[in-house]
Short mmCIF file of C-alpha atoms and ligand atoms in Angstrom, two decimals:
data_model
loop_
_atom_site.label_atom_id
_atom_site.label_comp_id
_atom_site.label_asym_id
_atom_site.label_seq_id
_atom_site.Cartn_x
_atom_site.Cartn_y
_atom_site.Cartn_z
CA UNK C 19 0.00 0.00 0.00
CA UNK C 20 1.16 3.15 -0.74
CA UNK C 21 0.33 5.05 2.88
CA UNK C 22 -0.35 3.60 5.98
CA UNK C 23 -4.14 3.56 6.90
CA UNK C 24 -3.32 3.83 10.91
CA UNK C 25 -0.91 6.91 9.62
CA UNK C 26 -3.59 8.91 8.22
CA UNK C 27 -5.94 7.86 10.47
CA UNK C 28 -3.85 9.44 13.22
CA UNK C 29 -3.05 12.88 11.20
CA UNK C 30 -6.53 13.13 11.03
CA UNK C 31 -7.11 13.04 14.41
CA UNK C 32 -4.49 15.07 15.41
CA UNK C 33 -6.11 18.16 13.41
CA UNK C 34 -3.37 17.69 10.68
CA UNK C 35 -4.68 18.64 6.76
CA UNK C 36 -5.08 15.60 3.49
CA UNK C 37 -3.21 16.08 0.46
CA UNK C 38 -5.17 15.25 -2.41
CA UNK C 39 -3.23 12.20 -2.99
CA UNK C 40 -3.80 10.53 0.52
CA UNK C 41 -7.91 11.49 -0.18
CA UNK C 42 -7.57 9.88 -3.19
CA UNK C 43 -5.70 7.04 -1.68
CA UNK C 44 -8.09 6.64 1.00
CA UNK C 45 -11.30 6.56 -1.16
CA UNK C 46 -10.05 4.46 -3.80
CA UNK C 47 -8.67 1.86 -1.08
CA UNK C 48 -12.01 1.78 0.69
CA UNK C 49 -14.15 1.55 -2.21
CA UNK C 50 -11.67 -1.46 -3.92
CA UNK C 51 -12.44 -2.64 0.04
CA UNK C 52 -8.79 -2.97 0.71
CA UNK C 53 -9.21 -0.59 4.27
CA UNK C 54 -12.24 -2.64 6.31
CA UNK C 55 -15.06 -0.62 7.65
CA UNK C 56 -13.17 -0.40 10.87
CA UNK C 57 -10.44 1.87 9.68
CA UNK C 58 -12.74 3.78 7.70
CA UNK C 59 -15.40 4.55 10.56
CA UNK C 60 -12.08 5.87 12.82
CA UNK C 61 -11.07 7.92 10.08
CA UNK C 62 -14.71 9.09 9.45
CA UNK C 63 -15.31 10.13 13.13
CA UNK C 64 -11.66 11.98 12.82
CA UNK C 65 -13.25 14.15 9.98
CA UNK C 66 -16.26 14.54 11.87
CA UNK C 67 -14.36 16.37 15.21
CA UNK C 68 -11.49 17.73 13.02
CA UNK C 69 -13.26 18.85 9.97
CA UNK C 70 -11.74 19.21 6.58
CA UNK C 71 -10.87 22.68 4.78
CA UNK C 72 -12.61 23.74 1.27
CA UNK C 73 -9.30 22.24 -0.31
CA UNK C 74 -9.79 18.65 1.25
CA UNK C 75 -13.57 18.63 0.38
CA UNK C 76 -13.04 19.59 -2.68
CA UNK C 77 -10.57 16.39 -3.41
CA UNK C 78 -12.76 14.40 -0.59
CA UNK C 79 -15.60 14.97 -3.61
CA UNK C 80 -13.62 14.40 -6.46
CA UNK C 81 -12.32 11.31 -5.55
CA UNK C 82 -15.59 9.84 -4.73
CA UNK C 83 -17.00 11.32 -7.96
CA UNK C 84 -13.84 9.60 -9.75
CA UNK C 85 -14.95 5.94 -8.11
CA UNK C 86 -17.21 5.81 -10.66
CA UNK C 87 -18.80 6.33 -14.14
CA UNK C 88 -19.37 10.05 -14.78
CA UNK C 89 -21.77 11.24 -17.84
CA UNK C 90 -21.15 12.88 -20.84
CA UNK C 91 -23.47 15.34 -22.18
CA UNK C 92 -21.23 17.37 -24.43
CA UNK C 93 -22.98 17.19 -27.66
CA UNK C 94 -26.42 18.04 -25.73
CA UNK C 95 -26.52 22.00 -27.15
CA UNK C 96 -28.54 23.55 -24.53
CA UNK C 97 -27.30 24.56 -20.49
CA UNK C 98 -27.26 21.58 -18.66
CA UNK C 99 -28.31 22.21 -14.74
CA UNK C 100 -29.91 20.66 -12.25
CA UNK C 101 -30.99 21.71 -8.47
CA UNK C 102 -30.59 19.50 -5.92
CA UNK C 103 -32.89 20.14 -2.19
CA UNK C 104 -31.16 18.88 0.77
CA UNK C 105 -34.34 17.68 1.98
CA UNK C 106 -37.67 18.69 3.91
CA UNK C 107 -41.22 17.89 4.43
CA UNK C 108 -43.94 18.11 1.64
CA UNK C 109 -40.86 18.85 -0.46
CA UNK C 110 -42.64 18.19 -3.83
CA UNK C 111 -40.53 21.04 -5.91
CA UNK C 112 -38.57 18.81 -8.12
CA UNK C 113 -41.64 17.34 -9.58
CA UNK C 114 -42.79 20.60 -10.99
CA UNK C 115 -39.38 22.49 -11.32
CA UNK C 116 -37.76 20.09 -13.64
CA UNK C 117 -40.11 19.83 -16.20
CA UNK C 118 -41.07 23.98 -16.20
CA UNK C 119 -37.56 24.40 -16.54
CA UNK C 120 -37.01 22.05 -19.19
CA UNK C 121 -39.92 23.93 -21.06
CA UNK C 122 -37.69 27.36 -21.27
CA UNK C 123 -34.90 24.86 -22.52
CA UNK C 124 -33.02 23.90 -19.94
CA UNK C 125 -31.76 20.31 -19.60
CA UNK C 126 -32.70 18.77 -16.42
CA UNK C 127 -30.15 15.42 -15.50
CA UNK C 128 -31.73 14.94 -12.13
CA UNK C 129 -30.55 11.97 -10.21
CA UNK C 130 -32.41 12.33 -6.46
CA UNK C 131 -32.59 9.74 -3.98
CA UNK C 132 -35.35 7.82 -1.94
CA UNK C 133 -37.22 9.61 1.31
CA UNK C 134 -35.63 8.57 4.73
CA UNK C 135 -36.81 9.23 8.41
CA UNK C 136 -38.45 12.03 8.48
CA UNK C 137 -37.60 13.44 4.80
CA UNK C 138 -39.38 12.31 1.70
CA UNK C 139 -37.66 12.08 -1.74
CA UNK C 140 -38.20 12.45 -5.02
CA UNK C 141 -37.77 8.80 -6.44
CA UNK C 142 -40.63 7.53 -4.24
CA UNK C 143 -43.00 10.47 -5.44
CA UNK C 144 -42.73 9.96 -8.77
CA UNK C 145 -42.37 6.07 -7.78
CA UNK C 146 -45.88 6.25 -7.20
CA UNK C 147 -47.42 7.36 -10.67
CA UNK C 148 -48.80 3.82 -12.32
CA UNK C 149 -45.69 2.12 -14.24
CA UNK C 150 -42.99 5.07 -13.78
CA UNK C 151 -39.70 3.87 -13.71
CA UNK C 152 -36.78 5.23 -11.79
CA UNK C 153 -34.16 2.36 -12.41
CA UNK C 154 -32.66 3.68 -15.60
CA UNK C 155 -29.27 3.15 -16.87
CA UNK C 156 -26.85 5.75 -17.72
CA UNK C 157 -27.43 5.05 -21.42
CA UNK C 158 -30.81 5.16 -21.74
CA UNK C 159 -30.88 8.00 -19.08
CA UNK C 160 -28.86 10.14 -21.69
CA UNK C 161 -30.77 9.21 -24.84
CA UNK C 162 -34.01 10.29 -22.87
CA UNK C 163 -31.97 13.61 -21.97
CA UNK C 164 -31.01 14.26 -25.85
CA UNK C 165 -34.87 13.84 -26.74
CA UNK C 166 -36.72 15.31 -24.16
CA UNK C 167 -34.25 17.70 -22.42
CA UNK C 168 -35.12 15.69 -19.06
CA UNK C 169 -34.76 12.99 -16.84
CA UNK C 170 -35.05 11.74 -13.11
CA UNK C 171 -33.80 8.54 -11.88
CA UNK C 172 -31.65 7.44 -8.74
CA UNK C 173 -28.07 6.71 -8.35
CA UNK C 174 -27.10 4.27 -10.40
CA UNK C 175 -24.75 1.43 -9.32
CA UNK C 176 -22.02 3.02 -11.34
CA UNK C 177 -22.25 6.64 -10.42
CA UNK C 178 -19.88 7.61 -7.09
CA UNK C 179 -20.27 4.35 -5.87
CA UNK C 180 -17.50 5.17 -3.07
CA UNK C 181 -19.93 7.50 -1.95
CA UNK C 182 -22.58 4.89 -2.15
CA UNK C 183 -20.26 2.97 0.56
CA UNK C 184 -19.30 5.65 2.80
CA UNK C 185 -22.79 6.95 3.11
CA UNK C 186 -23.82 3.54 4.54
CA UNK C 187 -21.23 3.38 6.78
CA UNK C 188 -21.52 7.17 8.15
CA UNK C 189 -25.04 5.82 8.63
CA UNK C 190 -24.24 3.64 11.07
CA UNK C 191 -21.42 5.25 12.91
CA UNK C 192 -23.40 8.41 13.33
CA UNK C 193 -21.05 10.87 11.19
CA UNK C 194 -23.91 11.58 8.48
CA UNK C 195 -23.92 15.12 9.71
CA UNK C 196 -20.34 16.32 9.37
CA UNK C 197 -20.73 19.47 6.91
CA UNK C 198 -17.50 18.59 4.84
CA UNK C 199 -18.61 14.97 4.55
CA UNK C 200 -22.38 16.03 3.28
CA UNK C 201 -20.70 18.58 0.67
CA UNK C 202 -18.38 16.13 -0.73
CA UNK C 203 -21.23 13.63 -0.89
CA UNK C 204 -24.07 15.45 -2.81
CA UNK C 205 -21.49 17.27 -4.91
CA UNK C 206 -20.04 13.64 -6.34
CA UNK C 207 -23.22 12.71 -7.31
CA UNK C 208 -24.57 16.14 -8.78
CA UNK C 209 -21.21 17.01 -10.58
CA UNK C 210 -21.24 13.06 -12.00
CA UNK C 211 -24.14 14.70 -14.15
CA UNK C 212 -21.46 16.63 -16.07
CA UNK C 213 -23.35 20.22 -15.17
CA UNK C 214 -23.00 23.88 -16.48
CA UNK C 215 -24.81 24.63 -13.27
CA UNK C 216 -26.69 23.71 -9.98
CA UNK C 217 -28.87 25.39 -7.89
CA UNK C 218 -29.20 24.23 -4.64
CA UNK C 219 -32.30 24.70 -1.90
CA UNK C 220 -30.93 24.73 1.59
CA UNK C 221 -33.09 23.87 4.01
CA UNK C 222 -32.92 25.70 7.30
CA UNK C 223 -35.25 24.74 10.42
CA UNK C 224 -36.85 22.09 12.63
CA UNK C 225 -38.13 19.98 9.81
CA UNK C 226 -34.24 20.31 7.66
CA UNK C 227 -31.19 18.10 8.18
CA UNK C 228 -29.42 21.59 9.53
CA UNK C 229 -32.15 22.96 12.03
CA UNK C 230 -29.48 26.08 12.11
CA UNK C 231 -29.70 28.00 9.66
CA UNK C 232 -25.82 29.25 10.64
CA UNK C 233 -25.21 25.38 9.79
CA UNK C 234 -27.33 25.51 6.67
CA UNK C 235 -25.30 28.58 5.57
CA UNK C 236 -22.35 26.42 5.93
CA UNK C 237 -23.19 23.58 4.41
CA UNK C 238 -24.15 26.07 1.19
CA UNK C 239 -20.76 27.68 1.14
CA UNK C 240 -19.06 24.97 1.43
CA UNK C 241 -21.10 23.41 -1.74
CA UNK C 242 -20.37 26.26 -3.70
CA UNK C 243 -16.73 26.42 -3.12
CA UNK C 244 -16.63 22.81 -4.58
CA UNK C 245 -18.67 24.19 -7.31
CA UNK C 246 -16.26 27.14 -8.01
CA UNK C 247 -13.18 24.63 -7.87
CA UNK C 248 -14.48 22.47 -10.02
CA UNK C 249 -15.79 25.52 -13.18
CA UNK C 250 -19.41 24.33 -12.19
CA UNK C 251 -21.96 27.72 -11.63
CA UNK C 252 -23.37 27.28 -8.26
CA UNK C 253 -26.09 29.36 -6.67
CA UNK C 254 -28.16 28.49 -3.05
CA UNK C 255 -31.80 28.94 -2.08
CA UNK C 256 -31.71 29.18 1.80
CA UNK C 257 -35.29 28.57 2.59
CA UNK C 258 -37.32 27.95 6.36
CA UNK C 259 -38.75 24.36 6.73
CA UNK C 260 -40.13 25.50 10.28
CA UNK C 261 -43.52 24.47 8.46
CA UNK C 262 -44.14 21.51 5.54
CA UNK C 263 -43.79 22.42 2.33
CA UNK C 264 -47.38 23.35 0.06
CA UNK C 265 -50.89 21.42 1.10
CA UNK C 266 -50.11 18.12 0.89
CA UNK C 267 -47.57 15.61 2.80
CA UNK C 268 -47.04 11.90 1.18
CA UNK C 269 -46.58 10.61 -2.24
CA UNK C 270 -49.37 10.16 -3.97
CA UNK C 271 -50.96 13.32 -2.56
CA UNK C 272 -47.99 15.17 -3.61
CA UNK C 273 -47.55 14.00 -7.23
CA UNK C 274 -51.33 15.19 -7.41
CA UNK C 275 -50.36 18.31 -6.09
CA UNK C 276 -47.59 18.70 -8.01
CA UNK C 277 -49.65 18.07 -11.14
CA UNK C 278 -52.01 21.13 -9.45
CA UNK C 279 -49.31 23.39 -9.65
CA UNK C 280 -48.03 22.60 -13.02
CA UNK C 281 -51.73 23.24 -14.23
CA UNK C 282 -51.53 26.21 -12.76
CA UNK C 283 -52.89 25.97 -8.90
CA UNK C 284 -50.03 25.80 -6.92
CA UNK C 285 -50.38 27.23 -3.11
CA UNK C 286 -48.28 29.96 -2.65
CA UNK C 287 -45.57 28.66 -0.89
CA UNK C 288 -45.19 26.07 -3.43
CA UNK C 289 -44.73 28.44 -6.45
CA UNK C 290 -42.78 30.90 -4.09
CA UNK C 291 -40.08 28.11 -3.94
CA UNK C 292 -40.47 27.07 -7.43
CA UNK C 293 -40.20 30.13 -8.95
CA UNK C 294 -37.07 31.60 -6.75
CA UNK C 295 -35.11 28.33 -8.15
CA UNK C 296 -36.55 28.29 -11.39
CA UNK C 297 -35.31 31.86 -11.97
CA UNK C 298 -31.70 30.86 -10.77
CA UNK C 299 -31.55 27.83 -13.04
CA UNK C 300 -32.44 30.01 -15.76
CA UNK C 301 -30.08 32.78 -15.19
CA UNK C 302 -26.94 29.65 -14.13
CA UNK C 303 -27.99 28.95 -18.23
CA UNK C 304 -27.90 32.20 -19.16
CA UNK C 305 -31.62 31.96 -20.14
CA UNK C 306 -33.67 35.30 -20.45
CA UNK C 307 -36.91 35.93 -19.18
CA UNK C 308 -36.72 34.61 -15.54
CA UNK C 309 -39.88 34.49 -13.61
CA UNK C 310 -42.42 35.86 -16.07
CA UNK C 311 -40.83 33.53 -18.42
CA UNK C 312 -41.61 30.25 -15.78
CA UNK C 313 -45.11 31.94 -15.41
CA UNK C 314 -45.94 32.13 -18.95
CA UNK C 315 -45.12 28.25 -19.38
CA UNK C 316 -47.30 27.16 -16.69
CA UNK C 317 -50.09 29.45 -18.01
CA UNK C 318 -49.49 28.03 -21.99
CA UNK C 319 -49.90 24.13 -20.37
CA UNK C 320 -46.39 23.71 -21.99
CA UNK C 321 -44.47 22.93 -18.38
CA UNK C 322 -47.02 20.30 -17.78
CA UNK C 323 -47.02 18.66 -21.38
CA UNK C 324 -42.98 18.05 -20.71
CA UNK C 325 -43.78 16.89 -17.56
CA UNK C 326 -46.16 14.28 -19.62
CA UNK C 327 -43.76 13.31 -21.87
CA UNK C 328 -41.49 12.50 -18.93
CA UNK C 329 -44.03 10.62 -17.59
CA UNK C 330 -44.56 8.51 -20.56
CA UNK C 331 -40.58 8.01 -21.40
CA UNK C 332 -39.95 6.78 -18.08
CA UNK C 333 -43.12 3.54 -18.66
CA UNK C 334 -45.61 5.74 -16.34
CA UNK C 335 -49.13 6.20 -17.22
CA UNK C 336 -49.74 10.14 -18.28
CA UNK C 337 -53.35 9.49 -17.76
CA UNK C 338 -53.09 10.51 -13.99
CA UNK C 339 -52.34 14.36 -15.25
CA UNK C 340 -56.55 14.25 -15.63
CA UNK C 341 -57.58 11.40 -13.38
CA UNK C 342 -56.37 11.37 -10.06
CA UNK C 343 -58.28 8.29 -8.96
CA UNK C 344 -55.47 6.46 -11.41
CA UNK C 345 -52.84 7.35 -8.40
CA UNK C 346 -52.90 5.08 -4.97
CA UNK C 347 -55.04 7.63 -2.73
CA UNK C 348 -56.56 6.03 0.60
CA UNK C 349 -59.73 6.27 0.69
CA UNK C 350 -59.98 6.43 4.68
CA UNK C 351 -59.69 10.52 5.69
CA UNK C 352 -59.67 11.49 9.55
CA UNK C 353 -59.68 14.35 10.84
CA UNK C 354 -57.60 16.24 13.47
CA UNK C 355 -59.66 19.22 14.93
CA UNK C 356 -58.09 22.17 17.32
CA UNK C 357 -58.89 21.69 20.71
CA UNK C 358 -59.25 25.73 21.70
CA UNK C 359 -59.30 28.89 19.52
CA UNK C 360 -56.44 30.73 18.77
CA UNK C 361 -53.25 30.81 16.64
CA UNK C 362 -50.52 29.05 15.45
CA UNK C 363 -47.62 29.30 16.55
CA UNK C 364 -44.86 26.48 15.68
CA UNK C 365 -45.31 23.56 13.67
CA UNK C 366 -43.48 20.14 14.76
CA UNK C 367 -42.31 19.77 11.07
CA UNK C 368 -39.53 17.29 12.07
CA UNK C 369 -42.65 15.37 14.00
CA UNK C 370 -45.08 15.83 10.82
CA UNK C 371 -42.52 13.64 8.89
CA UNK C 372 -41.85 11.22 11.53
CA UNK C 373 -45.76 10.69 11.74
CA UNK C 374 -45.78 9.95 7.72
CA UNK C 375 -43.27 7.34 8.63
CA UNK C 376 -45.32 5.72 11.08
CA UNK C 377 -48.58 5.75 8.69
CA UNK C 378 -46.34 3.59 6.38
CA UNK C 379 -45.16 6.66 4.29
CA UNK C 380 -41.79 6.75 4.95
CA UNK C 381 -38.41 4.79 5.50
CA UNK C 382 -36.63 4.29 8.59
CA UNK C 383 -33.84 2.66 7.16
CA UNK C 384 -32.68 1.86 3.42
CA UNK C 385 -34.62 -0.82 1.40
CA UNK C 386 -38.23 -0.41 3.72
CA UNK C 387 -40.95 -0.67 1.68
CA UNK C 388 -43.28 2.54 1.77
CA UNK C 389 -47.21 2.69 1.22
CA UNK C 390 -47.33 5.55 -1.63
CA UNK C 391 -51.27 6.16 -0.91
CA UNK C 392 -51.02 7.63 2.68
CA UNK C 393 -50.33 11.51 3.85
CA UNK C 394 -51.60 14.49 5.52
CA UNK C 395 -53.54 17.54 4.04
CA UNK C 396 -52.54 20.17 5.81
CA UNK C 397 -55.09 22.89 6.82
CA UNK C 398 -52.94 25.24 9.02
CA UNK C 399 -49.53 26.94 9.15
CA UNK C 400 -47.42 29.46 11.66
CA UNK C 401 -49.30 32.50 11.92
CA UNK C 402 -52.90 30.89 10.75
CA UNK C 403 -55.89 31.71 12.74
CA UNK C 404 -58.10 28.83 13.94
CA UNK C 405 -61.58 28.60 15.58
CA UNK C 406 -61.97 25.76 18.53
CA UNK C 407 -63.01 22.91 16.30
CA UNK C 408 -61.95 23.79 13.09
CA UNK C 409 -59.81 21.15 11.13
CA UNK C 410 -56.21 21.28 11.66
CA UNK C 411 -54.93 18.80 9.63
CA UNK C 412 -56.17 15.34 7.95
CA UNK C 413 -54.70 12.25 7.51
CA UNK C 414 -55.12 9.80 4.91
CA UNK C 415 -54.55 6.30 5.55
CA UNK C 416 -56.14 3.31 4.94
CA UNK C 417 -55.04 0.68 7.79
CA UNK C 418 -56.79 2.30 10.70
CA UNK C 419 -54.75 1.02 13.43
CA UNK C 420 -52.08 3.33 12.00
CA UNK C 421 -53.92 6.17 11.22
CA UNK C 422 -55.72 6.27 14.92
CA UNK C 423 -52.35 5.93 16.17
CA UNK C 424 -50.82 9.10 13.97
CA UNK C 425 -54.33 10.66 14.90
CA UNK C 426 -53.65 10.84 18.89
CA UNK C 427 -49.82 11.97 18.69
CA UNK C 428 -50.97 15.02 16.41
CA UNK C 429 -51.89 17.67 18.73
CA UNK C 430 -48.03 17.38 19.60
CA UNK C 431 -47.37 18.75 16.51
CA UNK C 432 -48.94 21.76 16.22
CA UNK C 433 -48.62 24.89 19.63
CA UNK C 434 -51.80 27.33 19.42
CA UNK C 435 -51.74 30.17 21.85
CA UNK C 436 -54.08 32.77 22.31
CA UNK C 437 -51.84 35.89 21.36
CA UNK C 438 -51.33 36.22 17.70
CA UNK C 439 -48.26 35.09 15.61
CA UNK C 440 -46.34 35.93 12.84
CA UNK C 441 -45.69 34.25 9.16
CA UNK C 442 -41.91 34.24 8.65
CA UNK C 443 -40.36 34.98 5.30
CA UNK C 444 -40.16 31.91 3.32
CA UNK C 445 -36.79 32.56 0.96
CA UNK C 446 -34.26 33.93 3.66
CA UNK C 447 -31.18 34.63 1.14
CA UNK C 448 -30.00 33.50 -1.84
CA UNK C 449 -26.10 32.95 -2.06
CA UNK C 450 -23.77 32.55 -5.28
N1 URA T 505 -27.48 13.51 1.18
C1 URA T 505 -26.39 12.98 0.58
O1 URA T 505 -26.43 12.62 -0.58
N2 URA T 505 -25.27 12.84 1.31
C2 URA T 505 -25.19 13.20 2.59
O2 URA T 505 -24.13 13.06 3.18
C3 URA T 505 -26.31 13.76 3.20
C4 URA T 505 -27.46 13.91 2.47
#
């Protein structure tokens, strides 16, 4: 071997800095599984107390993004970007960015990843339209690309498949949340995708992986520096998940919602989102136009006929875009009424998606199946006024054990007090 593992373990832990050679040494060692897990989870938990520096990261994500295959999409003649959302609650935004982007001719590579604990994801959303597949391969995935101008699918076995490894094994040795480790991480896999540009939406708040949103910040300028090293545009969206995301929670409910928005009936919050990374997409591909332009493609029907044709190029059945009742919806509704009059004042967001998880919605751990048809519609948010009575939230599940369960925990999810509260600003900076 060229260095000794137990030698850089220990620089590590003494605070001492990686060349890029003993990164690359490292991740191409553990992901040929010539260090054990062992060695690895010391030197993991090093990084995690010690940190790395912008340089490190940098080399941290490029040798992961090296481990495996990395796509070519030269000879596609439009700006190739993607956004990538480091998670939330009712998080639908991919689902109707992607394609309203790819209307104003943008190409959209997006490779997102399955919900777990208490976030959803994007692969079991659209997982749940009738036939869609996620499970393409990197060839088909760019021949799509060249016809359409989009594409979503998950990590393939091929792309950063070191990262693949280490993000199992920071699973279980608690060092997921190490800010150079997460950087290096989603950067392999977005910069695989051979980008002109990626917008990012950093979540901030009880229901985001960084509740602080001096964390959050971090985590985005640390992203962006690996952008800038590596010549690929980066721009951040630093928005509050203190309350879910649009009306709906679950993935059935959110692909119909999702399909709402693209028809033009998004909530507010939704579209607020949408159109704040839509408009930095477009200007990352030097695209003219910005938010009336995303408007005007909504209002034309044109955003929603690409997102048909992904739909159909991807096996799923575009007949849900008019008939909802061709989605897994449960048909059991209950609902959760407010005990006393008043207003809201916090939403347990982090709790809201831990609930989902418990109606059969969500993953605790990789590989858990997940029953597409349950969710919440969600009837009030911080600074809402309610009446003693009036419907707080429902829940939609159809195995009634569960859902009576999810019913009784809810009041703990949502504080009403008498005195009124405020609404906080959604979008609290955007950072290039
Ligand atoms: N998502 C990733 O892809 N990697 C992390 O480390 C954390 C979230």
């Amino acid at each position: 071997m060229k260095y000794n593992p137990v030698a850089l373990i220990r620089k590590k832990r003494d605070g001492k800095k990686f060349q890029a050679d003993e990164i690359q040494f490292l991740v191409g060692e553990y992901a040929s599984k010539r260090i054990p897990d062992y060695q690895m989870s010391a030197l993991l938990m090093a990084v995690y107390f010690r940190g790395m520096d912008d340089a490190e990261t940098g080399q941290l994500m490029h040798a992961m993004m090296r481990s495996g295959e990395t796509l070519d999409l030269s000879r596609i003649d439009c700006p190739v970007i993607d956004k990538h959302s480091t998670g939330g609650v009712g998080d639908k935004i991919s689902l109707i960015l992607a394609p309203l982007v790819a209307s104003c001719g943008v190409c959209v590579p997006m490779i997102s990843g399955r919900g777990l604990g208490h976030t959803g994801g994007t692969l079991d959303k659209l997982g749940s339209i009738p036939g869609f597949r996620t499970d393409l391969d990197v060839r088909r995935f760019i021949k799509q690309l060249k016809k359409i101008n989009i594409a979503m699918c998950g990590q393939t076995r091929t792309i950063a498949p070191a990262d693949k490894r280490l993000y199992a094994l920071r699973d279980v040795t608690a060092t997921v949340d190490s800010i150079p480790l997460i950087a290096a991480s989603i950067m392999s896999k977005k910069l695989a995708e051979d980008l002109d540009g990626l917008v990012l939406d950093v979540k901030f708040g009880n229901g985001a992986f960084m509740k602080e949103y001096s964390k959050a910040k971090e985590l985005a300028r640390a992203m962006i520096q690996i952008g800038k090293r590596f010549g690929v545009r980066v721009a951040a969206v630093m928005t509050d998940m203190n309350n879910p995301l649009g009306t709906y929670v679950g993935n059935s409910l959110e692909v119909m919602e999702s399909i709402e928005a693209l028809q033009g009936r998004g909530s507010a919050d939704v579209m607020e989102v949408t159109y704040a990374l839509g408009t930095a997409m477009l200007r990352l591909g030097t695209i003219k136009g910005g938010q009336r332009l995303l408007r005007k493609k909504i209002a034309t029907g044109e955003a929603l006929q690409v997102f048909a044709q992904l739909v159909r190029a991807q096996n799923g059945d575009p007949r849900v875009i008019d008939d909802y009742s061709l989605l897994p919806i449960a048909r059991k509704r209950y609902s959760v009424v407010s005990p006393s009059r008043g207003y809201i004042h916090n939403v347990d967001t982090y709790l809201l998606g831990m609930l989902l998880v418990e109606l059969g919605g969500g993953r605790m751990k990789k590989g858990d199946s997940i029953d597409p048809s349950c969710g919440f519609k969600i009837h009030k948010k911080i600074g809402d006024r309610i009446k003693k009575g009036e419907c707080l939230i429902e829940i939609f599940g159809d195995n009634k054990t569960w859902a009576q369960r999810v019913k009784r925990c809810m009041p703990d999810v949502f504080l009403i007090k008498t005195s009124p509260s405020r609404k906080k600003p959604l979008i609290r900076e955007i950072l290039t």
